[in-house]
Each structure stands twice: as C-alpha cells, then as structure tokens.
mmCIF file of N, CA, C and O in Angstrom:
data_model
loop_
_atom_site.group_PDB
_atom_site.id
_atom_site.type_symbol
_atom_site.label_atom_id
_atom_site.label_comp_id
_atom_site.label_asym_id
_atom_site.label_seq_id
_atom_site.Cartn_x
_atom_site.Cartn_y
_atom_site.Cartn_z
ATOM 1 N N MET A 1 249.748 147.420 166.349
ATOM 2 C CA MET A 1 250.451 147.833 167.512
ATOM 3 C C MET A 1 249.411 148.138 168.585
ATOM 4 O O MET A 1 248.318 148.604 168.281
ATOM 5 N N THR A 2 249.787 147.876 169.838
ATOM 6 C CA THR A 2 248.839 148.079 170.927
ATOM 7 C C THR A 2 249.505 148.750 172.121
ATOM 8 O O THR A 2 250.717 148.698 172.269
ATOM 9 N N THR A 3 248.665 149.349 172.961
ATOM 10 C CA THR A 3 249.102 149.763 174.283
ATOM 11 C C THR A 3 248.330 148.904 175.271
ATOM 12 O O THR A 3 247.178 148.542 175.031
ATOM 13 N N VAL A 4 248.995 148.570 176.360
ATOM 14 C CA VAL A 4 248.405 147.699 177.362
ATOM 15 C C VAL A 4 248.644 148.322 178.732
ATOM 16 O O VAL A 4 249.761 148.696 179.063
ATOM 17 N N TRP A 5 247.574 148.456 179.502
ATOM 18 C CA TRP A 5 247.704 148.874 180.892
ATOM 19 C C TRP A 5 247.872 147.602 181.703
ATOM 20 O O TRP A 5 247.181 146.606 181.486
ATOM 21 N N THR A 6 248.810 147.602 182.635
ATOM 22 C CA THR A 6 249.062 146.388 183.393
ATOM 23 C C THR A 6 249.377 146.718 184.846
ATOM 24 O O THR A 6 249.897 147.782 185.155
ATOM 25 N N ASP A 7 248.991 145.822 185.726
ATOM 26 C CA ASP A 7 249.434 145.877 187.108
ATOM 27 C C ASP A 7 249.811 144.452 187.490
ATOM 28 O O ASP A 7 249.973 143.604 186.631
ATOM 29 N N SER A 8 249.937 144.163 188.744
ATOM 30 C CA SER A 8 250.401 142.833 189.150
ATOM 31 C C SER A 8 249.376 141.738 188.888
ATOM 32 O O SER A 8 249.697 140.562 188.960
ATOM 33 N N ARG A 9 248.146 142.115 188.559
ATOM 34 C CA ARG A 9 247.104 141.110 188.359
ATOM 35 C C ARG A 9 246.525 141.059 186.948
ATOM 36 O O ARG A 9 246.079 140.027 186.485
ATOM 37 N N VAL A 10 246.498 142.194 186.255
ATOM 38 C CA VAL A 10 245.732 142.302 185.020
ATOM 39 C C VAL A 10 246.542 142.967 183.911
ATOM 40 O O VAL A 10 247.282 143.912 184.159
ATOM 41 N N ASN A 11 246.395 142.466 182.703
ATOM 42 C CA ASN A 11 246.865 143.144 181.496
ATOM 43 C C ASN A 11 245.618 143.519 180.708
ATOM 44 O O ASN A 11 244.824 142.651 180.348
ATOM 45 N N TYR A 12 245.443 144.824 180.438
ATOM 46 C CA TYR A 12 244.231 145.284 179.785
ATOM 47 C C TYR A 12 244.597 146.088 178.535
ATOM 48 O O TYR A 12 245.250 147.131 178.624
ATOM 49 N N PRO A 13 244.193 145.617 177.346
ATOM 50 C CA PRO A 13 244.509 146.373 176.126
ATOM 51 C C PRO A 13 243.757 147.704 176.092
ATOM 52 O O PRO A 13 242.575 147.761 176.419
ATOM 53 N N LEU A 14 244.456 148.764 175.725
ATOM 54 C CA LEU A 14 243.852 150.090 175.671
ATOM 55 C C LEU A 14 243.533 150.524 174.246
ATOM 56 O O LEU A 14 242.407 150.824 173.911
ATOM 57 N N HIS A 15 244.553 150.623 173.431
ATOM 58 C CA HIS A 15 244.386 151.121 172.073
ATOM 59 C C HIS A 15 245.131 150.207 171.105
ATOM 60 O O HIS A 15 246.118 149.586 171.472
ATOM 61 N N ALA A 16 244.668 150.201 169.874
ATOM 62 C CA ALA A 16 245.336 149.427 168.824
ATOM 63 C C ALA A 16 245.423 150.284 167.569
ATOM 64 O O ALA A 16 244.536 151.089 167.283
ATOM 65 N N GLN A 17 246.511 150.116 166.853
ATOM 66 C CA GLN A 17 246.722 150.845 165.604
ATOM 67 C C GLN A 17 247.435 149.897 164.654
ATOM 68 O O GLN A 17 248.529 149.433 164.948
ATOM 69 N N PRO A 18 246.825 149.586 163.515
ATOM 70 C CA PRO A 18 247.521 148.683 162.584
ATOM 71 C C PRO A 18 248.737 149.368 161.965
ATOM 72 O O PRO A 18 248.733 150.574 161.741
ATOM 73 N N TYR A 19 249.759 148.586 161.749
ATOM 74 C CA TYR A 19 250.955 149.082 161.062
ATOM 75 C C TYR A 19 250.864 148.642 159.613
ATOM 76 O O TYR A 19 250.621 147.474 159.324
ATOM 77 N N THR A 20 251.055 149.573 158.696
ATOM 78 C CA THR A 20 251.078 149.261 157.275
ATOM 79 C C THR A 20 252.499 149.465 156.773
ATOM 80 O O THR A 20 253.034 150.575 156.862
ATOM 81 N N PRO A 21 253.138 148.406 156.252
ATOM 82 C CA PRO A 21 254.511 148.530 155.754
ATOM 83 C C PRO A 21 254.620 149.561 154.626
ATOM 84 O O PRO A 21 253.677 149.794 153.865
ATOM 85 N N ALA A 22 255.774 150.162 154.523
ATOM 86 C CA ALA A 22 256.011 151.254 153.573
ATOM 87 C C ALA A 22 255.722 150.872 152.127
ATOM 88 O O ALA A 22 255.243 151.701 151.349
ATOM 89 N N HIS A 23 255.977 149.628 151.753
ATOM 90 C CA HIS A 23 255.799 149.263 150.338
ATOM 91 C C HIS A 23 254.334 149.310 149.885
ATOM 92 O O HIS A 23 254.061 149.248 148.695
ATOM 93 N N HIS A 24 253.402 149.462 150.801
ATOM 94 C CA HIS A 24 251.991 149.588 150.440
ATOM 95 C C HIS A 24 251.600 151.025 150.103
ATOM 96 O O HIS A 24 250.465 151.272 149.702
ATOM 97 N N PHE A 25 252.499 151.972 150.285
ATOM 98 C CA PHE A 25 252.224 153.372 149.998
ATOM 99 C C PHE A 25 252.844 153.764 148.665
ATOM 100 O O PHE A 25 253.897 153.255 148.285
ATOM 101 N N ALA A 26 252.192 154.693 147.991
ATOM 102 C CA ALA A 26 252.648 155.117 146.661
ATOM 103 C C ALA A 26 254.089 155.622 146.679
ATOM 104 O O ALA A 26 254.866 155.332 145.765
ATOM 105 N N ARG A 27 254.471 156.359 147.721
ATOM 106 C CA ARG A 27 255.817 156.937 147.797
ATOM 107 C C ARG A 27 256.671 156.252 148.861
ATOM 108 O O ARG A 27 257.629 156.834 149.359
ATOM 109 N N SER A 28 256.295 155.038 149.231
ATOM 110 C CA SER A 28 257.029 154.237 150.212
ATOM 111 C C SER A 28 257.204 155.014 151.522
ATOM 112 O O SER A 28 256.257 155.607 152.011
ATOM 113 N N ARG A 29 258.405 155.045 152.073
ATOM 114 C CA ARG A 29 258.644 155.710 153.367
ATOM 115 C C ARG A 29 258.512 157.237 153.281
ATOM 116 O O ARG A 29 258.325 157.901 154.288
ATOM 117 N N SER A 30 258.619 157.792 152.077
ATOM 118 C CA SER A 30 258.500 159.245 151.936
ATOM 119 C C SER A 30 257.048 159.698 151.754
ATOM 120 O O SER A 30 256.786 160.892 151.652
ATOM 121 N N ASP A 31 256.116 158.754 151.736
ATOM 122 C CA ASP A 31 254.702 159.113 151.630
ATOM 123 C C ASP A 31 254.271 159.834 152.907
ATOM 124 O O ASP A 31 254.578 159.382 154.008
ATOM 125 N N PRO A 32 253.563 160.958 152.795
ATOM 126 C CA PRO A 32 253.209 161.733 153.992
ATOM 127 C C PRO A 32 252.300 161.007 154.987
ATOM 128 O O PRO A 32 252.288 161.361 156.161
ATOM 129 N N VAL A 33 251.575 159.992 154.561
ATOM 130 C CA VAL A 33 250.703 159.279 155.500
ATOM 131 C C VAL A 33 251.365 158.046 156.111
ATOM 132 O O VAL A 33 250.820 157.444 157.024
ATOM 133 N N PHE A 34 252.552 157.681 155.637
ATOM 134 C CA PHE A 34 253.265 156.536 156.217
ATOM 135 C C PHE A 34 253.748 156.886 157.619
ATOM 136 O O PHE A 34 254.242 157.971 157.884
ATOM 137 N N ARG A 35 253.589 155.939 158.548
ATOM 138 C CA ARG A 35 254.094 156.075 159.909
ATOM 139 C C ARG A 35 254.900 154.822 160.249
ATOM 140 O O ARG A 35 254.404 153.705 160.117
ATOM 141 N N ALA A 36 256.122 155.043 160.691
ATOM 142 C CA ALA A 36 256.975 153.931 161.115
ATOM 143 C C ALA A 36 256.493 153.429 162.475
ATOM 144 O O ALA A 36 255.796 154.142 163.207
ATOM 145 N N LYS A 37 256.885 152.229 162.833
ATOM 146 C CA LYS A 37 256.456 151.648 164.109
ATOM 147 C C LYS A 37 256.831 152.521 165.311
ATOM 148 O O LYS A 37 256.007 152.692 166.213
ATOM 149 N N PRO A 38 258.042 153.088 165.375
ATOM 150 C CA PRO A 38 258.332 153.958 166.520
ATOM 151 C C PRO A 38 257.397 155.159 166.608
ATOM 152 O O PRO A 38 256.984 155.557 167.694
ATOM 153 N N GLN A 39 257.032 155.741 165.474
ATOM 154 C CA GLN A 39 256.095 156.870 165.478
ATOM 155 C C GLN A 39 254.732 156.432 165.999
ATOM 156 O O GLN A 39 254.111 157.123 166.811
ATOM 157 N N LEU A 40 254.257 155.293 165.515
ATOM 158 C CA LEU A 40 252.953 154.786 165.950
ATOM 159 C C LEU A 40 252.953 154.461 167.439
ATOM 160 O O LEU A 40 252.005 154.791 168.157
ATOM 161 N N SER A 41 254.020 153.824 167.908
ATOM 162 C CA SER A 41 254.040 153.419 169.315
ATOM 163 C C SER A 41 254.096 154.632 170.246
ATOM 164 O O SER A 41 253.437 154.646 171.283
ATOM 165 N N ALA A 42 254.858 155.648 169.871
ATOM 166 C CA ALA A 42 254.915 156.861 170.697
ATOM 167 C C ALA A 42 253.556 157.550 170.729
ATOM 168 O O ALA A 42 253.114 158.023 171.784
ATOM 169 N N ALA A 43 252.871 157.591 169.592
ATOM 170 C CA ALA A 43 251.540 158.209 169.543
ATOM 171 C C ALA A 43 250.541 157.426 170.394
ATOM 172 O O ALA A 43 249.708 158.017 171.089
ATOM 173 N N LEU A 44 250.621 156.099 170.372
ATOM 174 C CA LEU A 44 249.728 155.288 171.198
ATOM 175 C C LEU A 44 249.994 155.502 172.683
ATOM 176 O O LEU A 44 249.053 155.591 173.486
ATOM 177 N N ALA A 45 251.257 155.600 173.062
ATOM 178 C CA ALA A 45 251.586 155.836 174.466
ATOM 179 C C ALA A 45 251.055 157.195 174.924
ATOM 180 O O ALA A 45 250.475 157.314 176.008
ATOM 181 N N ALA A 46 251.218 158.198 174.089
ATOM 182 C CA ALA A 46 250.697 159.532 174.424
ATOM 183 C C ALA A 46 249.175 159.510 174.510
ATOM 184 O O ALA A 46 248.587 160.149 175.389
ATOM 185 N N ARG A 47 248.549 158.752 173.637
ATOM 186 C CA ARG A 47 247.081 158.636 173.663
ATOM 187 C C ARG A 47 246.600 158.014 174.972
ATOM 188 O O ARG A 47 245.598 158.445 175.548
ATOM 189 N N GLY A 48 247.301 157.007 175.470
ATOM 190 C CA GLY A 48 246.945 156.395 176.745
ATOM 191 C C GLY A 48 247.063 157.383 177.891
ATOM 192 O O GLY A 48 246.205 157.445 178.772
ATOM 193 N N LYS A 49 248.117 158.196 177.861
ATOM 194 C CA LYS A 49 248.300 159.212 178.898
ATOM 195 C C LYS A 49 247.172 160.242 178.838
ATOM 196 O O LYS A 49 246.599 160.620 179.863
ATOM 197 N N GLU A 50 246.840 160.696 177.637
ATOM 198 C CA GLU A 50 245.762 161.669 177.460
ATOM 199 C C GLU A 50 244.415 161.123 177.922
ATOM 200 O O GLU A 50 243.557 161.868 178.373
ATOM 201 N N ALA A 51 244.242 159.798 177.831
ATOM 202 C CA ALA A 51 242.995 159.166 178.258
ATOM 203 C C ALA A 51 242.933 159.008 179.776
ATOM 204 O O ALA A 51 241.935 158.536 180.312
ATOM 205 N N GLY A 52 244.031 159.379 180.464
ATOM 206 C CA GLY A 52 244.019 159.347 181.919
ATOM 207 C C GLY A 52 244.610 158.104 182.553
ATOM 208 O O GLY A 52 244.505 157.917 183.759
ATOM 209 N N PHE A 53 245.244 157.265 181.763
ATOM 210 C CA PHE A 53 245.869 156.073 182.327
ATOM 211 C C PHE A 53 247.246 156.434 182.852
ATOM 212 O O PHE A 53 248.076 156.986 182.134
ATOM 213 N N GLY A 54 247.481 156.136 184.127
ATOM 214 C CA GLY A 54 248.774 156.414 184.733
ATOM 215 C C GLY A 54 249.847 155.549 184.108
ATOM 216 O O GLY A 54 249.599 154.408 183.731
ATOM 217 N N CYS A 55 251.029 156.097 184.010
ATOM 218 C CA CYS A 55 252.107 155.365 183.361
ATOM 219 C C CYS A 55 253.418 155.716 184.047
ATOM 220 O O CYS A 55 253.836 156.873 184.018
ATOM 221 N N ARG A 56 254.044 154.750 184.676
ATOM 222 C CA ARG A 56 255.361 155.001 185.265
ATOM 223 C C ARG A 56 256.420 155.023 184.188
ATOM 224 O O ARG A 56 257.369 155.788 184.248
ATOM 225 N N ALA A 57 256.282 154.136 183.198
ATOM 226 C CA ALA A 57 257.265 154.092 182.112
ATOM 227 C C ALA A 57 256.712 153.304 180.936
ATOM 228 O O ALA A 57 255.967 152.352 181.112
ATOM 229 N N VAL A 58 257.092 153.721 179.760
ATOM 230 C CA VAL A 58 256.828 152.968 178.545
ATOM 231 C C VAL A 58 257.957 151.954 178.433
ATOM 232 O O VAL A 58 259.125 152.294 178.611
ATOM 233 N N VAL A 59 257.637 150.708 178.153
ATOM 234 C CA VAL A 59 258.635 149.647 178.068
ATOM 235 C C VAL A 59 258.649 149.102 176.653
ATOM 236 O O VAL A 59 257.601 148.831 176.074
ATOM 237 N N ALA A 60 259.847 148.962 176.090
ATOM 238 C CA ALA A 60 259.974 148.450 174.728
ATOM 239 C C ALA A 60 261.220 147.597 174.605
ATOM 240 O O ALA A 60 262.157 147.721 175.388
ATOM 241 N N ASP A 61 261.227 146.758 173.572
ATOM 242 C CA ASP A 61 262.418 145.952 173.324
ATOM 243 C C ASP A 61 263.442 146.789 172.554
ATOM 244 O O ASP A 61 263.219 147.950 172.238
ATOM 245 N N CYS A 62 264.552 146.197 172.213
ATOM 246 C CA CYS A 62 265.637 146.960 171.598
ATOM 247 C C CYS A 62 265.327 147.405 170.181
ATOM 248 O O CYS A 62 266.069 148.200 169.612
ATOM 249 N N ALA A 63 264.244 146.940 169.577
ATOM 250 C CA ALA A 63 263.922 147.368 168.218
ATOM 251 C C ALA A 63 263.745 148.875 168.140
ATOM 252 O O ALA A 63 264.053 149.492 167.123
ATOM 253 N N TYR A 64 263.257 149.501 169.210
ATOM 254 C CA TYR A 64 263.037 150.939 169.195
ATOM 255 C C TYR A 64 264.257 151.726 169.645
ATOM 256 O O TYR A 64 264.272 152.943 169.547
ATOM 257 N N SER A 65 265.283 151.052 170.131
ATOM 258 C CA SER A 65 266.447 151.775 170.645
ATOM 259 C C SER A 65 267.248 152.430 169.529
ATOM 260 O O SER A 65 268.146 153.203 169.796
ATOM 261 N N VAL A 66 266.911 152.159 168.295
ATOM 262 C CA VAL A 66 267.612 152.783 167.179
ATOM 263 C C VAL A 66 266.883 154.026 166.676
ATOM 264 O O VAL A 66 267.310 154.653 165.741
ATOM 265 N N SER A 67 265.782 154.383 167.300
ATOM 266 C CA SER A 67 264.983 155.502 166.819
ATOM 267 C C SER A 67 265.054 156.702 167.753
ATOM 268 O O SER A 67 264.377 156.751 168.769
ATOM 269 N N ASP A 68 265.850 157.694 167.369
ATOM 270 C CA ASP A 68 265.909 158.919 168.162
ATOM 271 C C ASP A 68 264.563 159.638 168.144
ATOM 272 O O ASP A 68 264.201 160.304 169.108
ATOM 273 N N ASP A 69 263.819 159.507 167.047
ATOM 274 C CA ASP A 69 262.491 160.125 166.965
ATOM 275 C C ASP A 69 261.556 159.541 168.021
ATOM 276 O O ASP A 69 260.717 160.237 168.572
ATOM 277 N N TRP A 70 261.708 158.243 168.310
ATOM 278 C CA TRP A 70 260.870 157.592 169.313
ATOM 279 C C TRP A 70 261.144 158.194 170.688
ATOM 280 O O TRP A 70 260.243 158.545 171.425
ATOM 281 N N TYR A 71 262.435 158.335 171.031
ATOM 282 C CA TYR A 71 262.798 158.945 172.310
ATOM 283 C C TYR A 71 262.241 160.362 172.410
ATOM 284 O O TYR A 71 261.688 160.754 173.425
ATOM 285 N N LEU A 72 262.418 161.139 171.351
ATOM 286 C CA LEU A 72 261.958 162.522 171.353
ATOM 287 C C LEU A 72 260.445 162.609 171.522
ATOM 288 O O LEU A 72 259.943 163.417 172.301
ATOM 289 N N ALA A 73 259.699 161.762 170.808
ATOM 290 C CA ALA A 73 258.235 161.775 170.912
ATOM 291 C C ALA A 73 257.779 161.438 172.325
ATOM 292 O O ALA A 73 256.840 162.055 172.846
ATOM 293 N N LEU A 74 258.438 160.485 172.968
ATOM 294 C CA LEU A 74 258.065 160.134 174.345
ATOM 295 C C LEU A 74 258.406 161.261 175.310
ATOM 296 O O LEU A 74 257.631 161.576 176.207
ATOM 297 N N ARG A 75 259.563 161.884 175.123
ATOM 298 C CA ARG A 75 259.932 163.021 175.977
ATOM 299 C C ARG A 75 258.937 164.159 175.817
ATOM 300 O O ARG A 75 258.523 164.776 176.794
ATOM 301 N N GLU A 76 258.558 164.459 174.568
ATOM 302 C CA GLU A 76 257.602 165.544 174.311
ATOM 303 C C GLU A 76 256.246 165.258 174.947
ATOM 304 O O GLU A 76 255.540 166.167 175.353
ATOM 305 N N ALA A 77 255.887 163.974 175.047
ATOM 306 C CA ALA A 77 254.621 163.588 175.672
ATOM 307 C C ALA A 77 254.738 163.517 177.190
ATOM 308 O O ALA A 77 253.762 163.258 177.881
ATOM 309 N N GLY A 78 255.955 163.735 177.719
ATOM 310 C CA GLY A 78 256.164 163.674 179.167
ATOM 311 C C GLY A 78 256.131 162.263 179.709
ATOM 312 O O GLY A 78 255.770 162.046 180.863
ATOM 313 N N LEU A 79 256.527 161.279 178.897
ATOM 314 C CA LEU A 79 256.495 159.880 179.302
ATOM 315 C C LEU A 79 257.906 159.350 179.549
ATOM 316 O O LEU A 79 258.803 159.529 178.720
ATOM 317 N N ALA A 80 258.100 158.728 180.698
ATOM 318 C CA ALA A 80 259.368 158.048 180.974
ATOM 319 C C ALA A 80 259.402 156.764 180.158
ATOM 320 O O ALA A 80 258.354 156.247 179.762
ATOM 321 N N TYR A 81 260.588 156.239 179.907
ATOM 322 C CA TYR A 81 260.674 155.014 179.126
ATOM 323 C C TYR A 81 261.827 154.147 179.605
ATOM 324 O O TYR A 81 262.791 154.618 180.187
ATOM 325 N N VAL A 82 261.667 152.849 179.334
ATOM 326 C CA VAL A 82 262.693 151.858 179.601
ATOM 327 C C VAL A 82 262.814 151.045 178.327
ATOM 328 O O VAL A 82 261.823 150.561 177.795
ATOM 329 N N VAL A 83 264.017 150.921 177.827
ATOM 330 C CA VAL A 83 264.214 150.187 176.582
ATOM 331 C C VAL A 83 265.523 149.413 176.654
ATOM 332 O O VAL A 83 266.495 149.886 177.232
ATOM 333 N N ALA A 84 265.511 148.213 176.113
ATOM 334 C CA ALA A 84 266.737 147.427 176.028
ATOM 335 C C ALA A 84 267.593 148.029 174.919
ATOM 336 O O ALA A 84 267.104 148.324 173.836
ATOM 337 N N LEU A 85 268.867 148.258 175.208
ATOM 338 C CA LEU A 85 269.774 148.811 174.207
ATOM 339 C C LEU A 85 270.609 147.708 173.584
ATOM 340 O O LEU A 85 271.041 146.778 174.267
ATOM 341 N N ARG A 86 270.855 147.835 172.302
ATOM 342 C CA ARG A 86 271.787 146.930 171.646
ATOM 343 C C ARG A 86 273.186 147.296 172.138
ATOM 344 O O ARG A 86 273.462 148.450 172.464
ATOM 345 N N PRO A 87 274.101 146.320 172.211
ATOM 346 C CA PRO A 87 275.428 146.588 172.774
ATOM 347 C C PRO A 87 276.182 147.738 172.104
ATOM 348 O O PRO A 87 276.951 148.428 172.752
ATOM 349 N N HIS A 88 275.947 147.988 170.829
ATOM 350 C CA HIS A 88 276.670 149.053 170.130
ATOM 351 C C HIS A 88 275.994 150.413 170.240
ATOM 352 O O HIS A 88 276.551 151.420 169.840
ATOM 353 N N ARG A 89 274.789 150.462 170.768
ATOM 354 C CA ARG A 89 274.013 151.707 170.822
ATOM 355 C C ARG A 89 274.400 152.519 172.054
ATOM 356 O O ARG A 89 274.161 152.120 173.178
ATOM 357 N N GLY A 90 274.948 153.673 171.843
ATOM 358 C CA GLY A 90 275.331 154.541 172.943
ATOM 359 C C GLY A 90 274.160 155.382 173.418
ATOM 360 O O GLY A 90 273.139 155.490 172.768
ATOM 361 N N THR A 91 274.339 155.985 174.569
ATOM 362 C CA THR A 91 273.316 156.855 175.136
ATOM 363 C C THR A 91 274.006 157.944 175.952
ATOM 364 O O THR A 91 275.206 157.868 176.199
ATOM 365 N N TRP A 92 273.256 158.951 176.349
ATOM 366 C CA TRP A 92 273.821 160.014 177.183
ATOM 367 C C TRP A 92 274.091 159.484 178.584
ATOM 368 O O TRP A 92 273.293 158.764 179.147
ATOM 369 N N ALA A 93 275.226 159.871 179.103
ATOM 370 C CA ALA A 93 275.598 159.509 180.473
ATOM 371 C C ALA A 93 276.695 160.462 180.916
ATOM 372 O O ALA A 93 277.310 161.151 180.095
ATOM 373 N N ARG A 94 276.940 160.517 182.208
ATOM 374 C CA ARG A 94 278.057 161.322 182.711
ATOM 375 C C ARG A 94 279.360 160.777 182.139
ATOM 376 O O ARG A 94 279.457 159.594 181.816
ATOM 377 N N ALA A 95 280.349 161.630 182.050
ATOM 378 C CA ALA A 95 281.613 161.254 181.419
ATOM 379 C C ALA A 95 282.245 160.018 182.051
ATOM 380 O O ALA A 95 282.863 159.209 181.358
ATOM 381 N N ASP A 96 282.096 159.844 183.359
ATOM 382 C CA ASP A 96 282.736 158.712 184.036
ATOM 383 C C ASP A 96 281.859 157.459 184.065
ATOM 384 O O ASP A 96 282.231 156.461 184.674
ATOM 385 N N GLN A 97 280.715 157.488 183.398
ATOM 386 C CA GLN A 97 279.786 156.350 183.371
ATOM 387 C C GLN A 97 279.813 155.674 181.999
ATOM 388 O O GLN A 97 280.156 156.300 180.997
ATOM 389 N N PRO A 98 279.424 154.400 181.931
ATOM 390 C CA PRO A 98 279.362 153.714 180.634
ATOM 391 C C PRO A 98 278.326 154.385 179.718
ATOM 392 O O PRO A 98 277.300 154.853 180.172
ATOM 393 N N HIS A 99 278.641 154.422 178.438
ATOM 394 C CA HIS A 99 277.738 155.007 177.449
ATOM 395 C C HIS A 99 277.077 153.953 176.562
ATOM 396 O O HIS A 99 276.212 154.272 175.777
ATOM 397 N N THR A 100 277.509 152.726 176.662
ATOM 398 C CA THR A 100 276.888 151.617 175.929
ATOM 399 C C THR A 100 276.747 150.442 176.874
ATOM 400 O O THR A 100 277.499 150.324 177.842
ATOM 401 N N PRO A 101 275.771 149.550 176.613
ATOM 402 C CA PRO A 101 275.648 148.358 177.471
ATOM 403 C C PRO A 101 276.935 147.551 177.509
ATOM 404 O O PRO A 101 277.280 146.972 178.522
ATOM 405 N N GLY A 102 277.683 147.539 176.405
ATOM 406 C CA GLY A 102 278.948 146.813 176.375
ATOM 407 C C GLY A 102 280.013 147.446 177.254
ATOM 408 O O GLY A 102 280.993 146.817 177.610
ATOM 409 N N GLY A 103 279.813 148.721 177.640
ATOM 410 C CA GLY A 103 280.771 149.417 178.480
ATOM 411 C C GLY A 103 280.561 149.202 179.963
ATOM 412 O O GLY A 103 281.342 149.658 180.782
ATOM 413 N N VAL A 104 279.514 148.493 180.333
ATOM 414 C CA VAL A 104 279.217 148.255 181.744
ATOM 415 C C VAL A 104 280.157 147.187 182.289
ATOM 416 O O VAL A 104 280.373 146.148 181.673
ATOM 417 N N ARG A 105 280.718 147.446 183.444
ATOM 418 C CA ARG A 105 281.613 146.495 184.101
ATOM 419 C C ARG A 105 281.007 146.067 185.421
ATOM 420 O O ARG A 105 280.466 146.878 186.157
ATOM 421 N N TYR A 106 281.080 144.797 185.703
ATOM 422 C CA TYR A 106 280.572 144.242 186.950
ATOM 423 C C TYR A 106 281.744 143.624 187.702
ATOM 424 O O TYR A 106 282.067 142.462 187.513
ATOM 425 N N PRO A 107 282.415 144.415 188.575
ATOM 426 C CA PRO A 107 283.616 143.922 189.260
ATOM 427 C C PRO A 107 283.381 142.624 190.019
ATOM 428 O O PRO A 107 284.259 141.770 190.055
ATOM 429 N N GLU A 108 282.199 142.477 190.629
ATOM 430 C CA GLU A 108 281.957 141.262 191.388
ATOM 431 C C GLU A 108 281.888 140.013 190.508
ATOM 432 O O GLU A 108 281.953 138.896 190.976
ATOM 433 N N TRP A 109 281.738 140.235 189.179
ATOM 434 C CA TRP A 109 281.718 139.106 188.244
ATOM 435 C C TRP A 109 283.046 138.962 187.515
ATOM 436 O O TRP A 109 283.175 138.169 186.601
ATOM 437 N N GLY A 110 283.998 139.786 187.907
ATOM 438 C CA GLY A 110 285.300 139.746 187.248
ATOM 439 C C GLY A 110 285.311 140.485 185.926
ATOM 440 O O GLY A 110 286.222 140.332 185.135
ATOM 441 N N GLY A 111 284.272 141.325 185.685
ATOM 442 C CA GLY A 111 284.189 142.033 184.384
ATOM 443 C C GLY A 111 284.735 143.401 184.439
ATOM 444 O O GLY A 111 285.168 143.955 185.380
#
C-alpha cells in the first residue's frame, strides 16, 4: 500500500507499507500484529500528514467504504476523505437528503 502526493503536474510516492494477508499469521485476523488494508491505509495517510504534506482529502475507491474503522481513523487524524460508496452503503445525511447513492435523484435526467 502506498501514499502519493499529487498536484496537477506530478505524482510523488511518499510512503509504502506491504500488506500481509491474514492467512499468513498464526491467529489469522485475530492475530495482534495483523492489520487490515483500511487500517494500513489510514495509518499511511496520517503518516503523510505528520510528515508535513498538505492534504485536502484522502481519496479511495469503494473497497474502503465498508470499513467504519477506516472512517474513524481518518477523522481521528483530522483528515478529510472522499470515497466512492456502493449503492447499498448508507451514510449520515440530513433527514431530507439521500442516505445512499441509490437514493440520489436527478430531476433533469428524469430520475
């Protein structure tokens, strides 16, 4: 897993952390040294911030949208995030707003 600093001209790798699948640990996912990908990615993002790299938002695909721990770790690190949500995955919103991507309506498209 990596963190990358980017602007309109350059993508620059900052940190890397190998992911080791759970089956390589004696106690699988319950092994105290095992770290899931969302845990590793949140730690890498926080490490980039601590190193002084400015960050408007952490961007991830929908694979992390199922991890509440990932959201919490980013919030605790003071990092904003943008993530693609799966259509069934709800999120916090005002009562009159859509709570899932499938709940979004686009009147101009007839939706």
